[in-house]
């Protein structure tokens, strides 16, 4: 499980409190409550699910079961960069699974997870409608076609460069702010 960032615990607790305050405490409200908390936090942390279970007086296992049952809920925080690997039939037939494994190895996470530094998250998706370009990967909403493991290296290199550039810019901004 990913570590919470500094101040994130307080943020989660405040968010759940606010959502519960504005909802009836019925068990039937579980899905809308989960939806609202996810809309605010971008995902459903375990801490939030525990608090929701307490607030609605339902077993924590039921909350977790529901959150894992529906695709609309995500249990990991979104990464700064999102990589979606298509495993629809056309992509799978030409090595979509190998592309996915290549990303898993390079990111050191499994499909469905977010890297501990929250820079990347990796997902598998069904057909994205570009079968002629199979195997297809969607990187931050940009569609990449004919993705071989070598291309995976190129994509990761470009993403890492972008991360470094962002960090440099943020550092410069902080320095400017301090001056
Ligand atoms: S199966 Fe991958 S784009 Fe259609």
Coordinates of N, CA and C and ligand atoms in Angstrom, one line a residue:
X1 N 0.8 -1.2 0.0 CA 0.0 0.0 0.0 C 0.9 1.3 0.0
X2 N 0.4 2.3 -0.7 CA 1.2 3.5 -0.8 C 1.2 4.3 0.5
X3 N 2.3 4.9 0.8 CA 2.4 5.8 2.0 C 1.6 7.0 1.7
X4 N 1.0 7.5 2.7 CA 0.3 8.8 2.5 C 1.3 9.9 2.5
X5 N 1.1 11.0 1.8 CA 2.0 12.1 1.7 C 1.7 13.0 3.0
X6 N 2.7 13.9 3.2 CA 2.5 14.8 4.3 C 1.2 15.6 4.3
X7 N 0.4 15.6 5.3 CA -0.8 16.4 5.3 C -2.0 15.6 4.7
X8 N -1.7 14.5 4.0 CA -2.8 13.8 3.3 C -3.8 13.2 4.2
X9 N -3.3 12.7 5.4 CA -4.2 12.0 6.3 C -5.3 13.0 6.8
X10 N -4.9 14.2 7.1 CA -5.8 15.2 7.6 C -6.8 15.6 6.5
X11 N -6.3 15.7 5.3 CA -7.1 16.0 4.1 C -8.2 15.0 3.9
X12 N -7.8 13.7 4.0 CA -8.7 12.6 3.8 C -9.8 12.6 4.9
X13 N -9.4 12.8 6.1 CA -10.4 12.8 7.2 C -11.4 13.9 7.1
X14 N -10.8 15.1 6.7 CA -11.7 16.3 6.6 C -12.7 16.1 5.4
X15 N -12.2 15.5 4.3 CA -13.0 15.3 3.1 C -14.2 14.3 3.5
X16 N -13.9 13.2 4.2 CA -14.9 12.2 4.5 C -15.9 12.8 5.5
X17 N -15.4 13.6 6.4 CA -16.3 14.2 7.4 C -17.3 15.1 6.7
X18 N -16.8 15.9 5.7 CA -17.6 16.8 5.0 C -18.7 16.1 4.2
X19 N -18.3 15.0 3.5 CA -19.2 14.3 2.7 C -20.3 13.6 3.5
X20 N -19.8 13.0 4.7 CA -20.8 12.4 5.5 C -21.8 13.4 6.2
X21 N -21.3 14.5 6.5 CA -22.1 15.6 7.1 C -23.3 15.9 6.1
X22 N -23.0 15.9 4.8 CA -24.0 16.4 3.9 C -24.8 15.2 3.3
X23 N -24.7 14.1 3.9 CA -25.5 12.9 3.4 C -26.2 12.3 4.6
X24 N -27.3 11.6 4.3 CA -28.0 10.9 5.3 C -27.1 9.7 5.7
X25 N -27.2 9.1 6.8 CA -26.3 8.0 7.2 C -26.9 6.7 6.9
X26 N -27.6 6.6 5.8 CA -28.1 5.3 5.4 C -27.1 4.4 4.6
X27 N -27.3 3.2 4.8 CA -26.4 2.2 4.1 C -26.6 2.4 2.6
X28 N -27.8 2.8 2.2 CA -28.0 2.9 0.7 C -27.2 4.0 0.1
X29 N -26.7 4.9 1.0 CA -25.9 6.0 0.5 C -24.4 5.7 0.2
X30 N -24.1 4.4 0.4 CA -22.7 4.0 0.3 C -22.1 4.4 -1.0
X31 N -22.8 4.1 -2.1 CA -22.2 4.4 -3.5 C -22.1 5.9 -3.7
X32 N -23.1 6.7 -3.5 CA -23.0 8.1 -3.6 C -21.9 8.7 -2.7
X33 N -21.7 8.2 -1.5 CA -20.7 8.7 -0.6 C -19.3 8.4 -1.2
X34 N -19.1 7.1 -1.7 CA -17.8 6.8 -2.3 C -17.5 7.6 -3.5
X35 N -18.6 7.9 -4.3 CA -18.4 8.7 -5.5 C -18.0 10.1 -5.1
X36 N -18.6 10.7 -4.1 CA -18.3 12.1 -3.7 C -16.9 12.1 -3.2
X37 N -16.5 11.2 -2.3 CA -15.1 11.2 -1.8 C -14.1 11.0 -2.9
X38 N -14.4 10.1 -3.8 CA -13.4 10.0 -4.9 C -13.3 11.2 -5.8
X39 N -14.5 11.9 -6.0 CA -14.4 13.1 -6.8 C -13.6 14.1 -6.1
X40 N -13.5 14.2 -4.8 CA -12.7 15.2 -4.1 C -11.2 14.8 -4.0
X41 N -11.0 13.5 -3.8 CA -9.6 13.1 -3.5 C -8.9 12.5 -4.8
X42 N -9.7 12.1 -5.8 CA -9.1 11.5 -7.0 C -9.0 10.0 -6.9
X43 N -9.2 9.4 -5.7 CA -9.2 8.0 -5.5 C -9.8 7.7 -4.1
X44 N -9.9 6.4 -3.8 CA -10.4 6.0 -2.5 C -9.4 5.4 -1.6
X45 N -8.7 6.2 -0.8 CA -7.7 5.6 0.1 C -8.3 4.7 1.2
X46 N -7.5 3.7 1.6 CA -8.1 2.8 2.6 C -8.6 3.5 3.9
X47 N -7.9 4.6 4.2 CA -8.3 5.4 5.4 C -9.7 5.9 5.2
X48 N -10.0 6.4 4.0 CA -11.3 7.0 3.7 C -12.4 5.9 3.8
X49 N -12.0 4.7 3.2 CA -13.0 3.6 3.2 C -13.3 3.2 4.7
X50 N -12.3 3.2 5.5 CA -12.5 2.8 6.9 C -13.4 3.8 7.6
X51 N -13.2 5.1 7.4 CA -14.0 6.1 8.0 C -15.5 6.1 7.5
X52 N -15.6 5.8 6.2 CA -16.9 5.8 5.6 C -17.7 4.6 6.2
X53 N -17.0 3.5 6.4 CA -17.6 2.3 7.0 C -18.1 2.6 8.4
X54 N -17.3 3.3 9.2 CA -17.7 3.8 10.5 C -18.9 4.7 10.5
X55 N -18.8 5.7 9.6 CA -19.8 6.7 9.5 C -21.2 6.1 9.1
X56 N -21.2 5.2 8.2 CA -22.5 4.6 7.7 C -22.8 3.3 8.5
X57 N -21.9 2.9 9.4 CA -22.1 1.7 10.2 C -22.3 0.5 9.3
X58 N -21.4 0.3 8.4 CA -21.4 -0.9 7.6 C -20.0 -1.6 7.8
X59 N -20.0 -2.9 7.6 CA -18.6 -3.5 7.8 C -17.6 -3.0 6.7
X60 N -16.4 -2.8 7.2 CA -15.4 -2.2 6.3 C -15.2 -3.1 5.1
X61 N -15.4 -4.5 5.3 CA -15.2 -5.4 4.2 C -16.3 -5.1 3.1
X62 N -17.5 -4.7 3.5 CA -18.5 -4.4 2.5 C -18.1 -3.2 1.6
X63 N -17.6 -2.2 2.3 CA -17.1 -1.0 1.6 C -16.0 -1.3 0.6
X64 N -15.1 -2.1 1.1 CA -13.9 -2.5 0.2 C -14.4 -3.3 -1.0
X65 N -15.4 -4.2 -0.6 CA -15.9 -5.1 -1.7 C -16.6 -4.3 -2.8
X66 N -17.4 -3.4 -2.4 CA -18.1 -2.5 -3.4 C -17.1 -1.7 -4.2
X67 N -16.1 -1.1 -3.5 CA -15.2 -0.3 -4.2 C -14.3 -1.1 -5.2
X68 N -14.1 -2.3 -4.9 CA -13.3 -3.2 -5.9 C -14.2 -3.8 -6.9
X69 N -15.5 -3.9 -6.7 CA -16.4 -4.5 -7.6 C -16.6 -3.5 -8.8
X70 N -16.8 -2.3 -8.6 CA -17.1 -1.3 -9.6 C -15.9 -0.7 -10.2
X71 N -15.8 -0.7 -11.6 CA -14.7 -0.1 -12.3 C -14.5 1.4 -12.0
X72 N -15.6 2.0 -11.7 CA -15.6 3.5 -11.6 C -14.7 3.9 -10.4
X73 N -14.5 3.0 -9.4 CA -13.7 3.4 -8.3 C -12.2 3.0 -8.4
X74 N -11.4 3.9 -8.0 CA -9.9 3.6 -8.1 C -9.4 3.6 -6.6
X75 N -8.5 2.6 -6.4 CA -8.0 2.5 -5.0 C -6.6 3.1 -4.9
X76 N -6.0 3.5 -6.0 CA -4.7 4.0 -6.0 C -4.8 5.5 -6.5
X77 N -3.9 6.3 -5.9 CA -4.0 7.7 -6.4 C -3.5 7.8 -7.8
X78 N -4.1 8.8 -8.6 CA -3.6 8.9 -9.9 C -2.2 9.4 -9.9
X79 N -1.4 8.9 -10.8 CA 0.0 9.4 -10.9 C 0.0 10.7 -11.7
X80 N 1.1 11.3 -11.7 CA 1.3 12.6 -12.4 C 1.2 12.2 -13.9
X81 N 1.8 11.1 -14.3 CA 1.6 10.6 -15.7 C 0.9 9.3 -15.7
X82 N -0.1 9.2 -16.6 CA -0.9 8.0 -16.6 C -0.6 7.2 -17.9
X83 N -0.3 6.0 -17.8 CA -0.1 5.1 -18.9 C -1.1 4.0 -19.0
X84 N -1.8 4.0 -20.1 CA -2.9 3.0 -20.2 C -2.5 2.1 -21.4
X85 N -2.4 0.8 -21.1 CA -2.0 -0.2 -22.1 C -3.2 -0.9 -22.6
X86 N -3.5 -0.9 -23.9 CA -4.7 -1.5 -24.4 C -4.5 -3.0 -24.5
X87 N -5.4 -3.8 -23.9 CA -5.3 -5.2 -24.0 C -6.6 -5.7 -24.7
X88 N -7.2 -4.9 -25.6 CA -8.3 -5.4 -26.4 C -7.8 -6.5 -27.3
X89 N -8.7 -7.2 -28.0 CA -8.2 -8.3 -28.8 C -7.1 -8.0 -29.8
X90 N -7.3 -7.0 -30.6 CA -6.3 -6.7 -31.7 C -5.0 -6.4 -31.0
X91 N -4.9 -5.6 -29.9 CA -3.6 -5.3 -29.3 C -3.0 -6.5 -28.6
X92 N -3.9 -7.3 -28.0 CA -3.4 -8.5 -27.3 C -2.7 -9.5 -28.3
X93 N -3.4 -9.6 -29.5 CA -2.9 -10.5 -30.5 C -1.5 -10.2 -31.0
X94 N -1.1 -8.9 -30.9 CA 0.2 -8.5 -31.4 C 1.1 -8.1 -30.3
X95 N 0.9 -8.6 -29.1 CA 1.8 -8.4 -28.0 C 1.5 -7.3 -27.0
X96 N 0.3 -7.0 -26.9 CA -0.1 -5.9 -25.9 C 0.3 -6.4 -24.5
X97 N 0.3 -7.7 -24.2 CA 0.6 -8.1 -22.9 C 2.2 -8.0 -22.7
X98 N 2.9 -8.1 -23.7 CA 4.4 -7.9 -23.6 C 4.7 -6.4 -23.3
X99 N 3.9 -5.6 -24.0 CA 4.1 -4.1 -23.8 C 3.8 -3.8 -22.3
X100 N 2.7 -4.4 -21.8 CA 2.3 -4.1 -20.4 C 3.4 -4.6 -19.5
X101 N 4.0 -5.8 -19.7 CA 5.0 -6.3 -18.9 C 6.3 -5.4 -18.9
X102 N 6.5 -4.8 -20.1 CA 7.7 -3.9 -20.3 C 7.5 -2.7 -19.4
X103 N 6.3 -2.1 -19.4 CA 6.1 -1.0 -18.6 C 6.2 -1.4 -17.1
X104 N 5.6 -2.5 -16.7 CA 5.7 -3.0 -15.3 C 7.1 -3.1 -14.8
X105 N 8.0 -3.6 -15.7 CA 9.4 -3.8 -15.3 C 10.0 -2.4 -15.2
X106 N 9.8 -1.5 -16.1 CA 10.5 -0.2 -16.1 C 10.0 0.7 -15.0
X107 N 8.7 0.6 -14.7 CA 8.1 1.4 -13.6 C 8.2 0.8 -12.3
X108 N 8.5 -0.5 -12.3 CA 8.6 -1.3 -11.0 C 7.3 -1.3 -10.3
X109 N 6.2 -1.3 -11.0 CA 4.9 -1.5 -10.4 C 4.1 -2.5 -11.2
X110 N 3.0 -2.9 -10.7 CA 2.1 -3.8 -11.4 C 1.0 -3.0 -12.0
X111 N 0.4 -3.6 -13.0 CA -0.8 -3.0 -13.6 C -1.8 -2.6 -12.5
X112 N -2.4 -1.5 -12.6 CA -3.4 -1.1 -11.5 C -2.8 -0.3 -10.4
X113 N -1.4 -0.2 -10.4 CA -0.7 0.5 -9.3 C -0.2 1.8 -9.7
X114 N 0.2 2.6 -8.6 CA 0.8 3.9 -8.8 C 2.2 3.8 -8.2
X115 N 3.2 4.4 -8.8 CA 4.6 4.4 -8.2 C 4.6 5.1 -6.9
X116 N 5.5 4.6 -6.0 CA 5.5 5.2 -4.6 C 5.7 6.8 -4.7
X117 N 6.4 7.3 -5.7 CA 6.6 8.7 -5.8 C 5.5 9.4 -6.5
X118 N 4.5 8.6 -6.8 CA 3.2 9.1 -7.5 C 3.5 9.8 -8.8
X119 N 4.6 9.4 -9.5 CA 4.8 10.0 -10.8 C 4.1 9.3 -11.9
X120 N 3.9 8.0 -11.7 CA 3.3 7.2 -12.8 C 2.2 6.3 -12.2
X121 N 1.2 6.1 -13.0 CA 0.3 4.9 -12.8 C 0.0 4.2 -14.1
X122 N -0.1 2.9 -13.9 CA -0.2 2.0 -15.0 C -1.5 1.3 -15.0
X123 N -2.2 1.3 -16.1 CA -3.5 0.6 -16.2 C -3.7 -0.2 -17.5
X124 N -4.5 -1.2 -17.5 CA -4.8 -1.9 -18.7 C -6.2 -1.4 -19.1
X125 N -6.4 -1.2 -20.4 CA -7.8 -0.8 -20.8 C -8.2 -1.7 -21.9
X126 N -9.5 -1.6 -22.2 CA -10.1 -2.4 -23.3 C -9.9 -1.5 -24.6
X127 N -10.3 -2.0 -25.7 CA -10.1 -1.3 -27.0 C -10.3 0.2 -27.0
X128 N -9.3 1.0 -27.4 CA -9.5 2.4 -27.4 C -9.8 2.9 -28.8
X129 N -10.1 2.0 -29.7 CA -10.6 2.4 -31.0 C -9.6 2.7 -32.1
X130 N -8.3 2.3 -31.8 CA -7.3 2.5 -32.8 C -6.6 1.2 -33.2
X131 N -7.4 0.2 -33.5 CA -6.9 -1.2 -33.6 C -5.8 -1.3 -34.7
X132 N -5.9 -0.4 -35.8 CA -5.0 -0.5 -36.9 C -3.5 -0.2 -36.4
X133 N -3.5 0.5 -35.3 CA -2.1 0.9 -34.7 C -1.7 -0.1 -33.6
X134 N -2.3 -1.2 -33.5 CA -2.0 -2.1 -32.4 C -0.5 -2.6 -32.4
X135 N 0.1 -2.8 -31.3 CA -0.4 -2.6 -29.9 C -0.4 -1.1 -29.5
X136 N -1.4 -0.7 -28.9 CA -1.6 0.7 -28.6 C -1.5 1.0 -27.1
X137 N -0.9 2.2 -26.8 CA -0.7 2.7 -25.4 C -1.2 4.1 -25.4
X138 N -1.9 4.5 -24.4 CA -2.3 5.9 -24.2 C -1.5 6.5 -23.1
X139 N -0.7 7.5 -23.4 CA 0.2 8.1 -22.4 C -0.3 9.6 -22.2
X140 N -0.9 9.8 -21.0 CA -1.4 11.1 -20.8 C -2.3 11.6 -21.9
X141 N -3.2 10.8 -22.3 CA -4.2 11.1 -23.4 C -3.6 11.2 -24.8
X142 N -2.3 10.9 -25.0 CA -1.7 10.8 -26.3 C -1.6 9.4 -26.7
X143 N -2.2 9.1 -27.9 CA -2.2 7.7 -28.3 C -0.9 7.4 -29.0
X144 N -0.3 6.3 -28.6 CA 1.0 5.8 -29.2 C 0.7 4.4 -29.9
X145 N 1.0 4.3 -31.1 CA 0.8 3.0 -31.8 C 2.0 2.2 -32.1
X146 N 1.8 0.9 -32.4 CA 2.9 0.0 -32.7 C 4.0 0.0 -31.6
X147 N 3.5 -0.1 -30.4 CA 4.5 0.1 -29.3 C 5.2 -1.2 -29.0
X148 N 6.5 -1.2 -29.3 CA 7.4 -2.4 -29.0 C 8.1 -2.1 -27.7
X149 N 8.7 -3.1 -27.1 CA 9.4 -2.9 -25.8 C 10.5 -1.8 -26.0
X150 N 11.1 -1.6 -27.2 CA 12.1 -0.6 -27.4 C 11.4 0.8 -27.3
X151 N 10.2 0.8 -27.9 CA 9.4 2.1 -27.8 C 9.0 2.4 -26.4
X152 N 8.8 1.4 -25.6 CA 8.5 1.6 -24.1 C 9.6 2.3 -23.5
X153 N 10.9 1.9 -23.8 CA 12.1 2.6 -23.3 C 12.0 4.1 -23.7
X154 N 11.7 4.3 -24.9 CA 11.6 5.7 -25.4 C 10.6 6.5 -24.7
X155 N 9.4 5.9 -24.5 CA 8.3 6.6 -23.8 C 8.7 6.9 -22.3
X156 N 9.4 5.9 -21.7 CA 9.8 6.1 -20.3 C 10.9 7.2 -20.2
X157 N 11.7 7.2 -21.2 CA 12.8 8.2 -21.2 C 12.2 9.6 -21.4
X158 N 11.2 9.8 -22.3 CA 10.6 11.1 -22.5 C 9.8 11.5 -21.2
X159 N 9.1 10.6 -20.6 CA 8.4 10.9 -19.3 C 9.4 11.3 -18.2
X160 N 10.5 10.6 -18.1 CA 11.5 10.9 -17.1 C 12.1 12.3 -17.3
X161 N 12.3 12.6 -18.6 CA 12.8 14.0 -19.0 C 11.8 15.0 -18.5
X162 N 10.6 14.8 -18.8 CA 9.5 15.7 -18.5 C 9.5 15.9 -17.0
X163 N 9.6 14.8 -16.2 CA 9.6 14.9 -14.8 C 10.7 15.8 -14.3
X164 N 11.9 15.6 -14.9 CA 13.1 16.3 -14.5 C 12.9 17.8 -14.8
X165 N 12.3 18.1 -16.0 CA 12.1 19.5 -16.4 C 11.1 20.2 -15.4
X166 N 10.1 19.5 -15.1 CA 9.1 20.0 -14.1 C 9.7 20.3 -12.8
X167 N 10.6 19.4 -12.3 CA 11.2 19.6 -11.0 C 12.1 20.8 -11.0
X168 N 12.9 20.9 -12.2 CA 13.7 22.1 -12.3 C 12.9 23.4 -12.3
X169 N 11.8 23.4 -13.0 CA 11.0 24.6 -13.0 C 10.4 24.9 -11.7
X170 N 10.0 23.9 -11.0 CA 9.4 24.1 -9.6 C 10.5 24.7 -8.7
X171 N 11.7 24.1 -8.8 CA 12.8 24.6 -8.0 C 13.1 26.1 -8.2
X172 N 13.1 26.4 -9.5 CA 13.4 27.8 -9.9 C 12.3 28.7 -9.4
X173 N 11.0 28.3 -9.5 CA 9.9 29.1 -9.0 C 10.0 29.3 -7.5
X174 N 10.4 28.2 -6.8 CA 10.5 28.3 -5.3 C 11.6 29.3 -4.9
X175 N 12.7 29.2 -5.7 CA 13.9 30.2 -5.4 C 13.4 31.6 -5.7
X176 N 12.6 31.8 -6.8 CA 12.2 33.1 -7.1 C 11.3 33.7 -6.0
X177 N 10.4 32.8 -5.5 CA 9.5 33.1 -4.4 C 10.2 33.5 -3.1
X178 N 11.4 32.8 -2.9 CA 12.1 33.1 -1.6 C 12.9 34.5 -1.8
X179 N 13.2 34.8 -3.0 CA 14.1 36.0 -3.2 C 13.3 37.3 -2.9
Ligands
LIG1 S1 -7.8 -3.5 -29.4 FE1 -6.4 -2.0 -28.8 S2 -7.1 -0.3 -29.9 FE2 -8.5 -1.8 -30.4

